CSV table of C-alpha atoms and ligand atoms in Angstrom, one decimal:
chain,number,residue,atom,x,y,z
I,1,MET,CA,-38.9,105.0,-42.7
I,2,GLU,CA,-35.7,106.7,-41.1
I,3,ILE,CA,-32.7,105.5,-43.3
I,4,SER,CA,-29.0,105.8,-41.9
I,5,THR,CA,-26.3,105.8,-44.4
I,6,THR,CA,-22.8,104.5,-43.9
I,7,ARG,CA,-20.8,105.6,-47.0
I,8,ASN,CA,-18.4,103.0,-48.5
I,9,PRO,CA,-14.9,103.8,-47.7
I,10,ASN,CA,-13.4,102.2,-50.7
I,11,PRO,CA,-15.7,102.9,-53.6
I,12,VAL,CA,-14.8,101.8,-57.0
I,13,THR,CA,-12.3,104.3,-58.6
I,14,ASP,CA,-13.7,106.7,-61.4
I,15,GLU,CA,-11.3,104.9,-63.8
I,16,ARG,CA,-12.5,101.4,-63.1
I,17,LEU,CA,-16.2,102.7,-63.1
I,18,ALA,CA,-15.7,104.0,-66.6
I,19,GLU,CA,-14.3,100.6,-67.7
I,20,ILE,CA,-17.2,98.8,-66.1
I,21,LEU,CA,-19.9,101.2,-67.7
I,22,ALA,CA,-18.3,100.8,-71.2
I,23,ASP,CA,-19.3,97.0,-71.2
I,24,PRO,CA,-21.5,96.2,-68.1
I,25,GLY,CA,-23.0,93.1,-69.4
I,26,PHE,CA,-25.6,91.9,-67.1
I,27,GLY,CA,-25.6,91.1,-63.4
I,28,THR,CA,-21.9,90.9,-62.8
I,29,PHE,CA,-20.8,94.3,-61.3
I,30,PHE,CA,-22.5,95.7,-58.3
I,31,THR,CA,-22.6,99.4,-57.0
I,32,ASP,CA,-20.8,100.6,-53.8
I,33,HIS,CA,-23.8,100.4,-51.6
I,34,MET,CA,-26.8,98.3,-50.7
I,35,PHE,CA,-30.2,99.0,-48.8
I,36,VAL,CA,-31.1,96.8,-46.0
I,37,ALA,CA,-34.1,96.6,-43.7
I,38,GLU,CA,-35.4,94.3,-41.2
I,39,TRP,CA,-38.8,93.1,-39.8
I,40,THR,CA,-39.8,91.3,-36.7
I,41,PRO,CA,-43.4,91.0,-35.3
I,42,ASP,CA,-42.6,93.3,-32.4
I,43,LYS,CA,-40.8,96.1,-34.2
I,44,GLY,CA,-42.2,95.8,-37.7
I,45,TRP,CA,-39.9,97.1,-40.3
I,46,HIS,CA,-36.7,98.8,-38.7
I,47,LYS,CA,-33.1,99.2,-39.0
I,48,ALA,CA,-33.5,100.6,-42.5
I,49,ARG,CA,-29.9,101.5,-43.8
I,50,ILE,CA,-27.6,102.0,-46.8
I,51,GLU,CA,-24.2,100.4,-46.2
I,52,PRO,CA,-21.2,99.4,-48.2
I,53,TYR,CA,-22.1,96.5,-50.6
I,54,GLY,CA,-20.6,93.3,-49.4
I,55,PRO,CA,-21.2,89.7,-48.4
I,56,ILE,CA,-23.8,88.9,-45.8
I,57,ALA,CA,-23.1,86.3,-43.2
I,58,LEU,CA,-26.0,83.7,-42.9
I,59,ASP,CA,-26.2,81.1,-40.2
I,60,PRO,CA,-26.7,77.5,-41.8
I,61,ALA,CA,-30.2,77.1,-40.3
I,62,THR,CA,-31.3,80.5,-41.9
I,63,ALA,CA,-34.8,79.6,-43.1
I,64,VAL,CA,-34.5,80.8,-46.7
I,65,LEU,CA,-31.8,78.3,-47.3
I,66,HIS,CA,-34.2,75.4,-46.6
I,67,TYR,CA,-37.7,76.4,-47.4
I,68,ALA,CA,-37.0,79.2,-50.1
I,69,GLN,CA,-39.3,81.9,-48.7
I,70,GLU,CA,-38.1,84.9,-50.7
I,71,THR,CA,-39.6,87.3,-53.2
I,72,PHE,CA,-37.8,89.7,-55.5
I,73,GLU,CA,-38.2,92.3,-58.0
I,74,GLY,CA,-36.5,93.6,-61.2
I,75,MET,CA,-36.7,97.2,-62.4
I,76,LYS,CA,-34.3,99.8,-64.0
I,77,ALA,CA,-33.1,103.3,-63.7
I,78,TYR,CA,-32.6,105.2,-66.8
I,79,ARG,CA,-30.2,108.3,-67.3
I,80,HIS,CA,-31.8,110.8,-69.7
I,81,ASP,CA,-29.7,113.2,-72.0
I,82,ASP,CA,-29.9,116.0,-69.4
I,83,GLY,CA,-28.3,113.8,-66.7
I,84,SER,CA,-31.5,113.2,-64.7
I,85,ILE,CA,-32.3,109.7,-63.4
I,86,TRP,CA,-35.6,108.2,-63.8
I,87,SER,CA,-37.4,104.8,-63.0
I,88,PHE,CA,-40.5,103.4,-64.8
I,89,ARG,CA,-43.7,102.8,-62.8
I,90,PRO,CA,-41.7,101.8,-59.6
I,91,GLU,CA,-45.1,101.7,-57.5
I,92,GLN,CA,-45.9,98.8,-59.9
I,93,ASN,CA,-42.9,96.8,-58.8
I,94,ALA,CA,-43.7,97.6,-55.2
I,95,ALA,CA,-47.5,96.7,-55.6
I,96,ARG,CA,-46.3,93.5,-57.1
I,97,MET,CA,-43.8,92.7,-54.4
I,98,ALA,CA,-46.5,93.2,-51.9
I,99,ARG,CA,-48.5,90.6,-53.8
I,100,SER,CA,-45.8,88.1,-54.2
I,101,SER,CA,-45.1,88.8,-50.3
I,102,GLN,CA,-48.7,87.9,-49.5
I,103,ARG,CA,-48.5,84.7,-51.3
I,104,LEU,CA,-45.2,83.8,-49.7
I,105,ALA,CA,-46.6,84.7,-46.1
I,106,PHE,CA,-44.3,87.9,-45.7
I,107,PRO,CA,-45.1,90.9,-44.0
I,108,GLU,CA,-46.2,93.6,-46.5
I,109,LEU,CA,-43.7,96.5,-47.2
I,110,PRO,CA,-45.5,99.5,-47.8
I,111,ILE,CA,-45.5,100.8,-51.4
I,112,ASP,CA,-44.0,104.2,-50.5
I,113,GLU,CA,-41.2,102.5,-48.4
I,114,PHE,CA,-40.2,100.3,-51.3
I,115,VAL,CA,-40.0,103.2,-53.6
I,116,THR,CA,-38.1,105.3,-51.1
I,117,ALA,CA,-35.4,102.5,-50.6
I,118,VAL,CA,-35.0,102.2,-54.3
I,119,ASP,CA,-34.7,105.9,-54.7
I,120,GLU,CA,-32.1,106.3,-51.9
I,121,LEU,CA,-30.0,103.7,-53.1
I,122,VAL,CA,-29.9,105.0,-56.6
I,123,ARG,CA,-29.3,108.5,-55.3
I,124,VAL,CA,-26.3,107.4,-53.2
I,125,ASP,CA,-24.8,105.3,-56.2
I,126,GLN,CA,-26.0,107.7,-59.0
I,127,ARG,CA,-22.5,107.7,-60.7
I,128,TRP,CA,-23.3,104.0,-61.6
I,129,VAL,CA,-26.4,104.9,-64.0
I,130,PRO,CA,-24.8,104.7,-67.4
I,131,GLU,CA,-25.1,107.2,-69.9
I,132,SER,CA,-27.1,105.8,-72.8
I,133,ALA,CA,-27.1,106.7,-76.6
I,134,GLU,CA,-30.0,105.6,-78.8
I,135,GLY,CA,-29.9,102.0,-79.8
I,136,ASP,CA,-27.5,101.5,-77.0
I,137,GLU,CA,-30.0,101.0,-74.0
I,138,LYS,CA,-27.7,101.0,-70.9
I,139,SER,CA,-29.4,101.2,-67.6
I,140,LEU,CA,-28.9,100.5,-63.8
I,141,TYR,CA,-30.8,97.2,-63.1
I,142,ILE,CA,-32.3,97.2,-59.6
I,143,ARG,CA,-33.0,94.0,-57.6
I,144,PRO,CA,-35.1,94.5,-54.5
I,145,PHE,CA,-35.6,91.4,-52.7
I,146,MET,CA,-37.0,89.9,-49.3
I,147,PHE,CA,-36.1,86.7,-47.6
I,148,ALA,CA,-36.7,84.6,-44.4
I,149,SER,CA,-33.7,85.4,-42.3
I,150,GLU,CA,-35.0,83.7,-39.0
I,151,ILE,CA,-32.7,81.1,-37.8
I,152,PHE,CA,-35.1,78.3,-37.4
I,153,LEU,CA,-35.8,75.0,-39.0
I,154,GLY,CA,-39.6,74.6,-38.4
I,155,VAL,CA,-41.8,75.1,-41.4
I,156,ARG,CA,-43.7,78.3,-40.9
I,157,ALA,CA,-43.7,81.8,-42.0
I,158,ALA,CA,-40.4,83.5,-40.8
I,159,GLN,CA,-40.5,85.8,-37.7
I,160,HIS,CA,-37.3,87.7,-38.9
I,161,VAL,CA,-37.4,88.9,-42.4
I,162,THR,CA,-34.8,91.0,-44.3
I,163,PHE,CA,-35.6,93.3,-47.2
I,164,MET,CA,-32.6,94.5,-49.4
I,165,VAL,CA,-32.0,96.3,-52.6
I,166,ILE,CA,-28.9,95.9,-54.7
I,167,ALA,CA,-28.2,97.5,-58.2
I,168,SER,CA,-26.1,96.4,-61.2
I,169,PRO,CA,-25.3,98.4,-64.3
I,170,ALA,CA,-26.8,96.7,-67.5
I,171,GLY,CA,-25.7,96.9,-71.1
I,172,ALA,CA,-28.1,96.8,-74.0
I,173,TYR,CA,-29.9,93.4,-74.2
I,174,PHE,CA,-29.4,93.2,-78.0
I,175,LYS,CA,-26.0,94.3,-78.8
I,176,GLY,CA,-25.9,95.4,-82.6
I,177,GLY,CA,-29.6,95.6,-82.9
I,178,VAL,CA,-32.7,93.8,-82.1
I,179,LYS,CA,-32.7,90.0,-83.1
I,180,PRO,CA,-35.6,87.8,-83.1
I,181,VAL,CA,-35.6,84.9,-80.5
I,182,ARG,CA,-35.8,81.2,-81.1
I,183,LEU,CA,-38.2,79.6,-78.4
I,184,TRP,CA,-38.5,76.0,-77.3
I,185,LEU,CA,-41.9,74.6,-76.4
I,186,SER,CA,-41.7,72.6,-73.1
I,187,GLU,CA,-43.8,69.6,-73.1
I,188,SER,CA,-42.5,67.9,-70.1
I,189,TYR,CA,-42.1,70.7,-67.6
I,190,THR,CA,-44.5,73.2,-66.3
I,191,ARG,CA,-43.9,76.5,-64.3
I,192,ALA,CA,-47.2,77.0,-62.3
I,193,GLY,CA,-50.5,75.3,-61.3
I,194,ARG,CA,-53.8,76.5,-60.1
I,195,GLY,CA,-53.4,77.8,-56.5
I,196,GLY,CA,-49.7,77.7,-56.7
I,197,MET,CA,-47.1,80.6,-56.9
I,198,GLY,CA,-47.1,81.5,-60.7
I,199,ALA,CA,-48.1,85.0,-60.3
I,200,ALA,CA,-45.5,85.6,-57.4
I,201,LYS,CA,-42.0,86.7,-58.2
I,202,THR,CA,-40.3,84.1,-56.1
I,203,GLY,CA,-37.0,82.3,-56.6
I,204,GLY,CA,-38.7,78.8,-56.5
I,205,ASN,CA,-40.3,79.6,-59.8
I,206,TYR,CA,-37.0,80.2,-61.4
I,207,ALA,CA,-35.4,77.3,-59.8
I,208,SER,CA,-38.0,75.1,-61.3
I,209,SER,CA,-37.6,76.7,-64.8
I,210,LEU,CA,-33.9,75.9,-65.0
I,211,ALA,CA,-34.2,72.3,-66.5
I,212,ALA,CA,-36.6,73.4,-69.0
I,213,GLN,CA,-34.2,76.3,-69.9
I,214,ASP,CA,-31.3,73.9,-70.3
I,215,GLU,CA,-33.4,71.8,-72.6
I,216,ALA,CA,-34.1,75.1,-74.6
I,217,TYR,CA,-30.4,75.7,-74.9
I,218,SER,CA,-29.7,72.1,-75.9
I,219,LYS,CA,-32.2,72.6,-78.8
I,220,GLY,CA,-30.4,75.9,-79.8
I,221,CYS,CA,-33.1,78.1,-78.4
I,222,ASP,CA,-32.9,81.2,-76.3
I,223,GLN,CA,-35.9,80.8,-74.1
I,224,VAL,CA,-38.5,78.2,-73.0
I,225,VAL,CA,-42.3,78.5,-73.5
I,226,PHE,CA,-44.4,77.0,-70.8
I,227,LEU,CA,-47.9,75.4,-71.2
I,228,ASP,CA,-50.6,75.3,-68.4
I,229,ALA,CA,-50.0,72.6,-65.9
I,230,SER,CA,-53.6,71.0,-65.9
I,231,GLU,CA,-54.1,70.4,-69.7
I,232,GLY,CA,-50.8,71.0,-71.3
I,233,LYS,CA,-52.6,73.0,-73.8
I,234,TYR,CA,-52.8,76.7,-73.1
I,235,ILE,CA,-49.7,79.1,-73.4
I,236,GLU,CA,-48.5,80.6,-70.1
I,237,GLU,CA,-45.4,82.6,-70.7
I,238,LEU,CA,-41.6,82.3,-71.2
I,239,GLY,CA,-39.1,81.6,-68.4
I,240,GLY,CA,-38.6,85.3,-67.9
I,241,MET,CA,-40.9,87.2,-70.2
I,242,ASN,CA,-44.7,87.5,-71.2
I,243,ILE,CA,-46.0,86.7,-74.6
I,244,PHE,CA,-48.1,88.4,-77.2
I,245,PHE,CA,-49.7,87.7,-80.7
I,246,VAL,CA,-50.4,90.1,-83.2
I,247,TYR,CA,-53.3,89.3,-85.6
I,248,ALA,CA,-53.8,90.4,-89.2
I,249,ASP,CA,-57.3,91.8,-88.3
I,250,GLY,CA,-55.7,94.4,-85.6
I,251,ARG,CA,-56.3,92.2,-82.5
I,252,LEU,CA,-53.4,91.8,-79.8
I,253,VAL,CA,-53.8,88.7,-77.9
I,254,THR,CA,-52.0,87.6,-74.7
I,255,PRO,CA,-52.5,84.9,-72.1
I,256,GLU,CA,-54.8,85.8,-69.2
I,257,THR,CA,-53.5,86.4,-65.7
I,258,GLY,CA,-53.9,84.0,-62.8
I,259,THR,CA,-50.8,81.5,-63.1
I,260,ILE,CA,-48.4,83.9,-65.0
I,261,LEU,CA,-46.3,86.7,-63.6
I,262,GLU,CA,-48.1,89.8,-64.4
I,263,GLY,CA,-45.5,91.9,-66.1
I,264,ILE,CA,-45.3,95.6,-65.8
I,265,THR,CA,-44.1,95.6,-69.3
I,266,ARG,CA,-47.1,93.5,-70.3
I,267,ALA,CA,-49.4,96.0,-68.5
I,268,SER,CA,-47.9,98.9,-70.2
I,269,ILE,CA,-48.0,97.4,-73.6
I,270,LEU,CA,-51.8,96.5,-73.1
I,271,GLU,CA,-52.3,100.4,-72.2
I,272,LEU,CA,-50.2,101.6,-75.2
I,273,ALA,CA,-51.8,99.2,-77.7
I,274,ALA,CA,-55.4,100.1,-76.6
I,275,LYS,CA,-54.7,103.7,-77.0
I,276,ARG,CA,-53.4,103.0,-80.7
I,277,GLY,CA,-56.5,101.3,-81.4
I,278,LEU,CA,-55.5,97.6,-81.2
I,279,LYS,CA,-58.2,95.4,-80.0
I,280,ILE,CA,-57.0,93.7,-76.8
I,281,GLU,CA,-57.9,90.1,-75.9
I,282,GLU,CA,-56.6,88.8,-72.6
I,283,ARG,CA,-57.8,85.1,-72.8
I,284,ARG,CA,-56.6,81.5,-72.8
I,285,VAL,CA,-54.5,81.0,-75.9
I,286,ALA,CA,-54.0,77.3,-77.0
I,287,ILE,CA,-50.7,76.3,-78.4
I,288,GLU,CA,-52.4,75.1,-81.7
I,289,GLU,CA,-53.6,78.6,-82.2
I,290,TRP,CA,-50.0,79.8,-82.4
I,291,GLN,CA,-49.0,77.0,-84.6
I,292,GLN,CA,-52.1,77.1,-87.0
I,293,GLY,CA,-52.4,80.9,-86.7
I,294,VAL,CA,-48.7,81.7,-88.1
I,295,ALA,CA,-49.3,78.9,-90.7
I,296,SER,CA,-52.5,80.5,-92.0
I,297,GLY,CA,-51.3,84.0,-91.9
I,298,GLU,CA,-53.9,85.0,-89.2
I,299,ILE,CA,-51.1,85.7,-86.7
I,300,THR,CA,-48.5,88.1,-88.2
I,301,GLU,CA,-46.3,88.9,-85.3
I,302,VAL,CA,-45.3,87.2,-82.0
I,303,PHE,CA,-43.3,89.1,-79.3
I,304,ALA,CA,-42.2,88.5,-75.7
I,305,CYS,CA,-41.8,91.3,-73.2
I,306,GLY,CA,-40.1,92.1,-69.9
I,307,THR,CA,-37.9,94.5,-68.1
I,308,ALA,CA,-34.6,93.2,-69.4
I,309,ALA,CA,-35.3,93.2,-73.2
I,310,VAL,CA,-38.3,95.5,-73.2
I,311,VAL,CA,-39.8,93.9,-76.3
I,312,THR,CA,-38.4,91.2,-78.2
I,313,PRO,CA,-39.6,89.7,-81.6
I,314,VAL,CA,-40.0,85.9,-81.8
I,315,GLY,CA,-38.6,84.4,-84.8
I,316,GLU,CA,-39.2,80.8,-84.2
I,317,LEU,CA,-41.2,78.3,-82.1
I,318,LEU,CA,-39.5,75.0,-82.0
I,319,TRP,CA,-41.0,71.8,-80.5
I,320,GLU,CA,-40.4,68.0,-80.7
I,321,GLY,CA,-41.4,67.4,-84.4
I,322,GLY,CA,-42.0,70.8,-85.8
I,323,SER,CA,-41.4,74.6,-85.8
I,324,VAL,CA,-43.2,77.8,-87.1
I,325,THR,CA,-41.3,81.0,-88.1
I,326,THR,CA,-42.4,84.8,-87.9
I,327,GLU,CA,-40.5,87.9,-88.6
I,328,ALA,CA,-40.1,91.0,-86.5
I,329,GLY,CA,-42.9,93.2,-87.6
I,330,PRO,CA,-44.1,96.7,-87.5
I,331,VAL,CA,-46.4,96.4,-84.3
I,332,THR,CA,-43.8,94.7,-82.4
I,333,MET,CA,-41.0,97.3,-83.3
I,334,GLU,CA,-43.2,100.2,-82.7
I,335,LEU,CA,-44.1,99.2,-79.4
I,336,ARG,CA,-40.7,98.6,-78.5
I,337,LYS,CA,-39.6,102.1,-79.8
I,338,THR,CA,-42.4,103.7,-77.9
I,339,LEU,CA,-41.5,102.1,-74.6
I,340,VAL,CA,-37.8,102.6,-74.9
I,341,ASP,CA,-38.1,106.3,-76.0
I,342,LEU,CA,-40.4,107.0,-73.1
I,343,GLN,CA,-38.0,105.2,-70.5
I,344,PHE,CA,-35.1,107.1,-71.9
I,345,GLY,CA,-37.0,110.4,-71.9
I,346,ARG,CA,-37.0,110.9,-75.7
I,347,ALA,CA,-40.9,110.8,-76.0
I,348,GLU,CA,-43.6,112.7,-74.0
I,349,ASP,CA,-44.7,110.9,-71.0
I,350,SER,CA,-48.3,111.0,-71.4
I,351,PHE,CA,-49.2,108.3,-69.1
I,352,ASP,CA,-47.2,109.9,-66.3
I,353,TRP,CA,-45.1,106.6,-66.0
I,354,MET,CA,-41.8,107.9,-65.3
I,355,HIS,CA,-40.7,108.7,-61.8
I,356,LYS,CA,-37.8,111.1,-61.3
I,357,ILE,CA,-35.2,110.0,-58.7
I,358,VAL,CA,-32.2,112.6,-59.3
M,401,PLP,C1,-41.6,84.8,-65.4
M,401,PLP,C2,-41.5,86.2,-65.9
M,401,PLP,N1,-42.6,86.7,-66.6
M,401,PLP,C3,-42.7,88.0,-67.0
M,401,PLP,C4,-41.9,88.9,-66.6
M,401,PLP,C5,-41.8,90.2,-67.1
M,401,PLP,O1,-42.2,91.1,-66.1
M,401,PLP,P1,-41.7,92.7,-66.2
M,401,PLP,O2,-42.4,93.2,-67.4
M,401,PLP,O3,-42.4,93.2,-64.9
M,401,PLP,O4,-40.3,92.7,-66.2
M,401,PLP,C6,-40.7,88.5,-65.9
M,401,PLP,C7,-39.5,89.5,-65.8
M,401,PLP,O5,-39.2,90.0,-64.9
M,401,PLP,C8,-40.6,87.2,-65.5
M,401,PLP,O6,-39.5,86.9,-64.8
């Protein structure tokens, strides 16, 4: 892929950038550039370019605005103490985007082209990757996305597709230390059904989670837990994270794949935990197993995981008429530290998961 680069003539000043990186929050500030490539059936992927970050004009009949044909990814670049910049298993994000794209009837973007696009943008905007001290996990959040850019109101796979990458500095998810989250069990909304889009990272799944997420906020909870759509009995995942259960007998249990988003953090935890000798079970997990397992002491820890927060202890599950509480335990906190240390270059990368960008 030939990438042309047009430098932003008005990049953010060093002074302003220092202010932003001191407290970046999440998803509000964007780097000076963006990556763009287009696809048509006759030309394939073409016009790959890095250009100044800015608004894109869309015709009102652009297909994505009507039928939500879009996919996206979420990943991070981490600055190590020696100044070098790394991403974590980027080929896994590329592979997941290819799977999402297949489900959403998009052309496939080859894995190496996805990784090159991300690397090139990060290289051009490398001053935006924050320095990070231990306990203050700042990073550059990277958002690759693909959308139906054809101007056409017929319902079919778009014949003009745009792939873009934007990036945004991100502060520590937990300011002032890791805090267990409170979860709301959604019994009226589901996220995904058999044959649906649950395993794809596509905007529609997030749009459909918002009412449930609002319900969770109104109950004083941080996130929502979804159950399976057919029986309303088995735990799937949270609005934006996968979930794990630690058992007193050394088992680590997580819902099986199929209708959930297959998290790269989830997959990494499964490998790390197996290496540590935990017995892994990927299977259906009934909601009563959680409720009763915590009450009986069989389940000792519950945690959620994803790129944003890495590993998050679950402190409470709340539902209409009851709740169970758990504490942040040693398995959760050790897995969290192992992953964070690896991402920030403070531990040996024995799995060869880190990818050097700069
Ligand atoms: C619905 C959902 N599940 C799980 C995850 C975790 O995936 P990953 O570990 O790749 O960030 C995410 C986050 O991106 C998500 O949005």
